[in-house]
Amino acid sequence: MIGIFDSGVGGLTVVKEIFKYLPDYQIIYFGDTARLPYGTKGENFVKRYSSKISQWLIDNNVQIIVVGCHTSSAWAADSLKEKFDVPVFEMITPAIKDIIEATRNNRVGIIGTPGTIKSASFKKKLLEKDSNLKVYSQDCPLFVPLAEEGLVDGKITSEIIEKYLNPLKEKRIDTLVLACTHYPLLEKSIEQVMGDNIKIINPAVSVAKNIKVFLESNFGIQSKIEKGSDHQFFFSDEPYNFEKISHLCFDRNIKIEINDPF
Ligand code: DGL
């Protein structure tokens, strides 16, 4: 089983890519809706709950953990990799290669929550691989509530996107990384503001492709979904606007359970 967690419902955008690339594998999802948002919390808090949730997933027999939340990936993934024996996939490392391949002028923009941007994890990992890059970062805190209200296009949304992204446009970036679970929901509007010449990278796609390669070469991992069983979605409190967000991500109906083990 693939265990995946996020601070809430945004991780469904990561599940969407996992369903696309790994349709045969069973997943167990945990959204920490009782404690979200993670994006404005401190490093220690995010580390503590990312660790508790990972342990809970392991107790539920997952064979790999996907840190679907970018803020957890930024603050906590390195410590999770050290602490646990199961393979941990986070949202940053798999995207690095795709970003470096995408940029032509070496000018890259990273957008994410205040926590993700403050951690500078993406920037550090990119510069470790290619010190010629110019990496410009911008937090976009209003994107999460916009996506959760289903305001993924229209005038207000475009104006907010322009406010955050015009400074990146001025830096002449040619590649933009959507380093937050919610931002792929705004992708079309972001594209309209940034123009056709910008390549947009959704790290969830890079992660799903990486997991596929990993699972296919590790035959010992029995994650294939069995007939009669189903994916499981747990939330630590009622998820806000779940139907709206799940329908923005996929066509299927998802049955959820509310359970706060902490
Ligand atoms: N899931 C978070 C992330 O990807 C966004 C929502 C939150 O701040 O909790 O960083």
Coordinates of C-alpha atoms and ligand atoms in Angstrom, one line a residue:
M1 CA 0.0 0.0 0.0
I2 CA 1.1 3.6 -0.8
G3 CA 0.7 5.9 2.2
I4 CA 0.2 9.5 1.4
F5 CA -0.4 12.5 3.7
D6 CA -1.1 16.2 3.5
S7 CA -2.3 18.9 5.8
G8 CA -5.8 18.6 4.3
V9 CA -7.5 18.1 1.0
G10 CA -4.9 19.7 -1.3
G11 CA -3.0 16.4 -1.5
L12 CA -5.8 15.2 -3.7
T13 CA -3.9 16.9 -6.6
V14 CA -1.0 14.5 -5.8
V15 CA -3.4 11.5 -5.6
K16 CA -4.7 12.5 -9.0
E17 CA -1.2 12.0 -10.5
I18 CA -0.7 8.7 -8.5
F19 CA -4.0 7.4 -9.9
K20 CA -2.9 8.4 -13.4
Y21 CA 0.6 6.8 -13.2
L22 CA -0.1 3.9 -10.8
P23 CA -3.8 2.9 -11.3
D24 CA -3.2 -0.6 -9.9
Y25 CA -1.8 0.4 -6.5
Q26 CA -3.8 0.9 -3.4
I27 CA -3.4 4.1 -1.4
I28 CA -4.2 5.1 2.1
Y29 CA -4.5 8.9 2.5
F30 CA -4.3 11.0 5.6
G31 CA -5.3 14.7 5.6
D32 CA -4.6 16.5 8.8
T33 CA -7.6 18.8 8.6
A34 CA -7.7 19.2 12.4
R35 CA -4.4 21.1 12.3
L36 CA -4.2 22.8 8.9
P37 CA -2.9 25.0 7.5
Y38 CA 0.7 23.8 7.7
G39 CA 1.9 26.6 5.4
T40 CA 1.9 29.2 8.1
K41 CA 3.1 27.0 11.0
G42 CA 6.6 26.8 12.3
E43 CA 9.2 24.1 11.4
N44 CA 8.9 22.2 14.7
F45 CA 5.1 21.8 14.5
V46 CA 5.3 20.6 10.9
K47 CA 8.1 18.2 11.8
R48 CA 6.2 16.8 14.8
Y49 CA 3.0 16.1 13.0
S50 CA 4.6 14.8 9.8
S51 CA 6.5 12.3 12.0
K52 CA 3.3 11.2 13.9
I53 CA 1.4 10.8 10.7
S54 CA 4.2 8.8 9.0
Q55 CA 4.3 6.5 12.0
W56 CA 0.5 6.1 11.8
L57 CA 0.7 5.2 8.1
I58 CA 3.4 2.6 8.9
D59 CA 1.2 1.2 11.7
N60 CA -1.4 0.8 8.9
N61 CA 1.0 -1.3 6.9
V62 CA 2.1 1.1 4.1
Q63 CA 5.2 0.1 2.2
I64 CA 6.1 3.6 1.0
I65 CA 5.3 7.1 2.3
V66 CA 4.5 10.0 0.0
V67 CA 4.8 13.4 1.7
G68 CA 2.2 15.0 -0.4
C69 CA 2.3 18.3 1.5
H70 CA 5.0 20.6 0.1
T71 CA 5.4 22.4 3.4
S72 CA 6.0 19.0 5.2
S73 CA 8.4 18.1 2.3
A74 CA 10.3 21.3 2.9
W75 CA 10.5 21.2 6.7
A76 CA 10.3 17.5 7.6
A77 CA 11.1 15.1 4.8
D78 CA 14.9 14.9 5.5
S79 CA 14.2 13.9 9.2
L80 CA 11.5 11.4 8.1
K81 CA 13.9 9.8 5.7
E82 CA 16.4 9.5 8.6
K83 CA 13.9 8.2 11.1
F84 CA 11.9 5.6 9.2
D85 CA 13.0 2.5 7.4
V86 CA 10.2 2.6 4.7
P87 CA 11.1 4.6 1.6
V88 CA 9.9 8.2 1.9
F89 CA 9.1 10.2 -1.3
E90 CA 8.8 14.0 -1.0
M91 CA 7.7 16.7 -3.4
I92 CA 11.1 18.3 -4.0
T93 CA 13.9 15.9 -5.0
P94 CA 12.0 14.2 -7.9
A95 CA 11.2 17.6 -9.5
I96 CA 14.8 18.9 -9.6
K97 CA 15.8 17.1 -12.7
D98 CA 12.6 18.1 -14.6
I99 CA 13.1 21.8 -13.6
I100 CA 16.7 21.8 -14.8
E101 CA 15.7 20.2 -18.1
A102 CA 12.9 22.6 -18.6
T103 CA 14.7 25.9 -18.2
R104 CA 16.5 27.4 -21.2
N105 CA 17.6 30.7 -19.6
N106 CA 18.4 29.3 -16.2
R107 CA 15.9 31.6 -14.5
V108 CA 13.5 29.6 -12.3
G109 CA 10.6 30.8 -10.1
I110 CA 9.3 28.8 -7.1
I111 CA 6.0 29.5 -5.6
G112 CA 4.7 28.0 -2.4
T113 CA 3.4 28.6 1.1
P114 CA 5.2 31.0 3.5
G115 CA 6.7 27.9 5.2
T116 CA 8.0 26.3 2.0
I117 CA 9.5 29.5 0.8
K118 CA 11.1 30.3 4.2
S119 CA 12.7 26.9 4.3
A120 CA 14.4 27.6 0.9
S121 CA 14.6 23.8 0.5
F122 CA 13.7 23.9 -3.2
K123 CA 16.2 26.7 -3.9
K124 CA 19.0 24.9 -2.0
K125 CA 18.4 21.5 -3.8
L126 CA 18.3 23.2 -7.2
L127 CA 21.5 25.2 -6.6
E128 CA 23.2 22.0 -5.3
K129 CA 22.6 20.4 -8.7
D130 CA 23.2 23.5 -10.8
S131 CA 24.9 26.5 -9.4
N132 CA 24.3 28.5 -12.6
L133 CA 20.6 28.8 -11.9
K134 CA 19.0 32.0 -10.7
V135 CA 16.2 30.9 -8.4
Y136 CA 13.5 33.5 -7.5
S137 CA 11.0 32.5 -4.8
Q138 CA 7.5 33.9 -3.9
D139 CA 5.0 32.9 -1.3
C140 CA 1.4 33.1 -2.4
P141 CA -0.7 32.6 0.8
L142 CA -4.0 33.6 -0.9
F143 CA -3.8 30.8 -3.5
V144 CA -4.9 28.2 -0.9
P145 CA -8.2 29.8 0.1
L146 CA -8.9 30.7 -3.5
A147 CA -8.5 27.0 -4.6
E148 CA -10.5 25.8 -1.6
E149 CA -13.4 28.1 -2.5
G150 CA -13.3 26.8 -6.1
L151 CA -12.3 30.3 -7.3
V152 CA -9.9 28.8 -9.8
D153 CA -10.6 31.4 -12.6
G154 CA -12.2 34.8 -13.1
K155 CA -11.2 38.4 -12.4
I156 CA -10.5 38.3 -8.7
T157 CA -8.3 35.2 -9.1
S158 CA -6.4 36.7 -12.0
E159 CA -5.8 39.9 -10.1
I160 CA -4.4 38.0 -7.1
I161 CA -2.2 35.9 -9.3
E162 CA -0.9 39.0 -11.0
K163 CA -0.1 40.6 -7.7
Y164 CA 2.1 37.6 -6.6
L165 CA 3.5 36.7 -10.0
N166 CA 4.3 40.0 -11.7
P167 CA 7.6 40.3 -9.7
L168 CA 8.6 36.9 -11.0
K169 CA 7.7 37.9 -14.6
E170 CA 9.9 41.0 -14.2
K171 CA 12.8 38.6 -13.3
R172 CA 12.3 37.0 -16.7
I173 CA 11.9 33.5 -15.4
D174 CA 11.1 30.9 -18.1
T175 CA 10.1 28.0 -15.7
L176 CA 7.7 28.2 -12.8
V177 CA 7.4 25.5 -10.1
L178 CA 4.0 25.0 -8.4
A179 CA 5.4 24.0 -5.0
C180 CA 2.1 23.7 -3.1
T181 CA -0.6 21.1 -3.3
H182 CA -3.3 23.6 -4.2
Y183 CA -1.6 25.5 -7.0
P184 CA -2.2 23.0 -9.8
L185 CA -5.9 23.8 -9.4
L186 CA -5.1 27.3 -10.5
E187 CA -2.7 26.2 -13.3
K188 CA -4.8 27.5 -16.2
S189 CA -5.2 30.9 -14.7
I190 CA -1.5 31.0 -13.7
E191 CA -0.6 30.2 -17.3
Q192 CA -2.8 33.0 -18.6
V193 CA -1.1 35.5 -16.4
M194 CA 2.4 34.2 -17.1
G195 CA 2.0 33.8 -20.9
D196 CA 2.7 30.9 -23.2
N197 CA 6.4 31.0 -23.0
I198 CA 6.6 29.9 -19.4
K199 CA 7.0 26.2 -18.6
I200 CA 5.0 25.2 -15.6
I201 CA 6.3 22.3 -13.4
N202 CA 3.9 20.4 -11.2
P203 CA 6.1 18.4 -8.8
A204 CA 3.3 15.9 -8.2
V205 CA 3.9 14.6 -11.8
S206 CA 7.6 14.1 -11.2
V207 CA 6.9 12.3 -7.9
A208 CA 4.3 10.0 -9.4
K209 CA 6.7 9.0 -12.2
N210 CA 9.5 8.4 -9.8
I211 CA 7.3 6.2 -7.6
K212 CA 6.2 4.2 -10.6
V213 CA 9.9 3.5 -11.6
F214 CA 10.6 2.6 -7.9
L215 CA 7.7 0.2 -7.5
E216 CA 8.2 -1.5 -10.8
S217 CA 11.8 -2.3 -9.9
N218 CA 11.0 -3.4 -6.4
F219 CA 8.8 -6.4 -7.0
G220 CA 8.9 -7.3 -3.3
I221 CA 6.5 -4.4 -2.6
Q222 CA 2.9 -5.8 -2.8
S223 CA 0.9 -2.7 -3.2
K224 CA -1.4 -3.8 -6.0
I225 CA -5.0 -3.2 -5.3
E226 CA -6.8 -6.4 -4.7
K227 CA -10.3 -7.1 -6.1
G228 CA -12.9 -6.0 -3.6
S229 CA -10.7 -3.7 -1.6
D230 CA -10.6 0.1 -2.0
H231 CA -8.5 3.1 -1.4
Q232 CA -8.9 4.7 2.0
F233 CA -9.1 8.4 2.8
F234 CA -8.8 9.5 6.4
F235 CA -9.1 13.1 7.7
S236 CA -8.5 14.2 11.3
D237 CA -11.5 16.6 11.1
E238 CA -14.3 17.3 8.6
P239 CA -12.6 18.5 5.4
Y240 CA -13.9 21.9 4.2
N241 CA -15.4 21.9 0.7
F242 CA -14.3 18.3 0.1
E243 CA -16.7 17.6 -2.7
K244 CA -15.7 20.7 -4.6
I245 CA -12.0 20.0 -4.4
S246 CA -12.3 16.3 -5.1
H247 CA -14.4 17.0 -8.2
L248 CA -11.8 19.5 -9.4
C249 CA -9.3 16.6 -9.2
F250 CA -11.2 13.6 -10.4
D251 CA -14.4 12.1 -11.6
R252 CA -14.8 9.4 -9.0
N253 CA -16.7 9.7 -5.7
I254 CA -14.5 9.3 -2.7
K255 CA -15.7 7.8 0.6
I256 CA -14.0 9.4 3.5
E257 CA -13.5 8.6 7.2
I258 CA -13.0 11.0 10.0
N259 CA -10.4 9.9 12.5
D260 CA -7.9 11.9 14.6
P261 CA -5.4 9.4 16.0
F262 CA -3.4 12.2 17.7
Ligands
DGL1 N1 -0.7 21.3 1.7 C1 0.0 22.6 1.9 C2 1.3 22.6 1.0 O1 1.4 21.9 0.0 C3 -0.9 23.8 1.6 C4 -2.0 24.0 2.6 C5 -1.5 24.3 4.0 O2 -0.9 25.4 4.2 O3 -1.7 23.5 4.8 O4 2.2 23.3 1.3

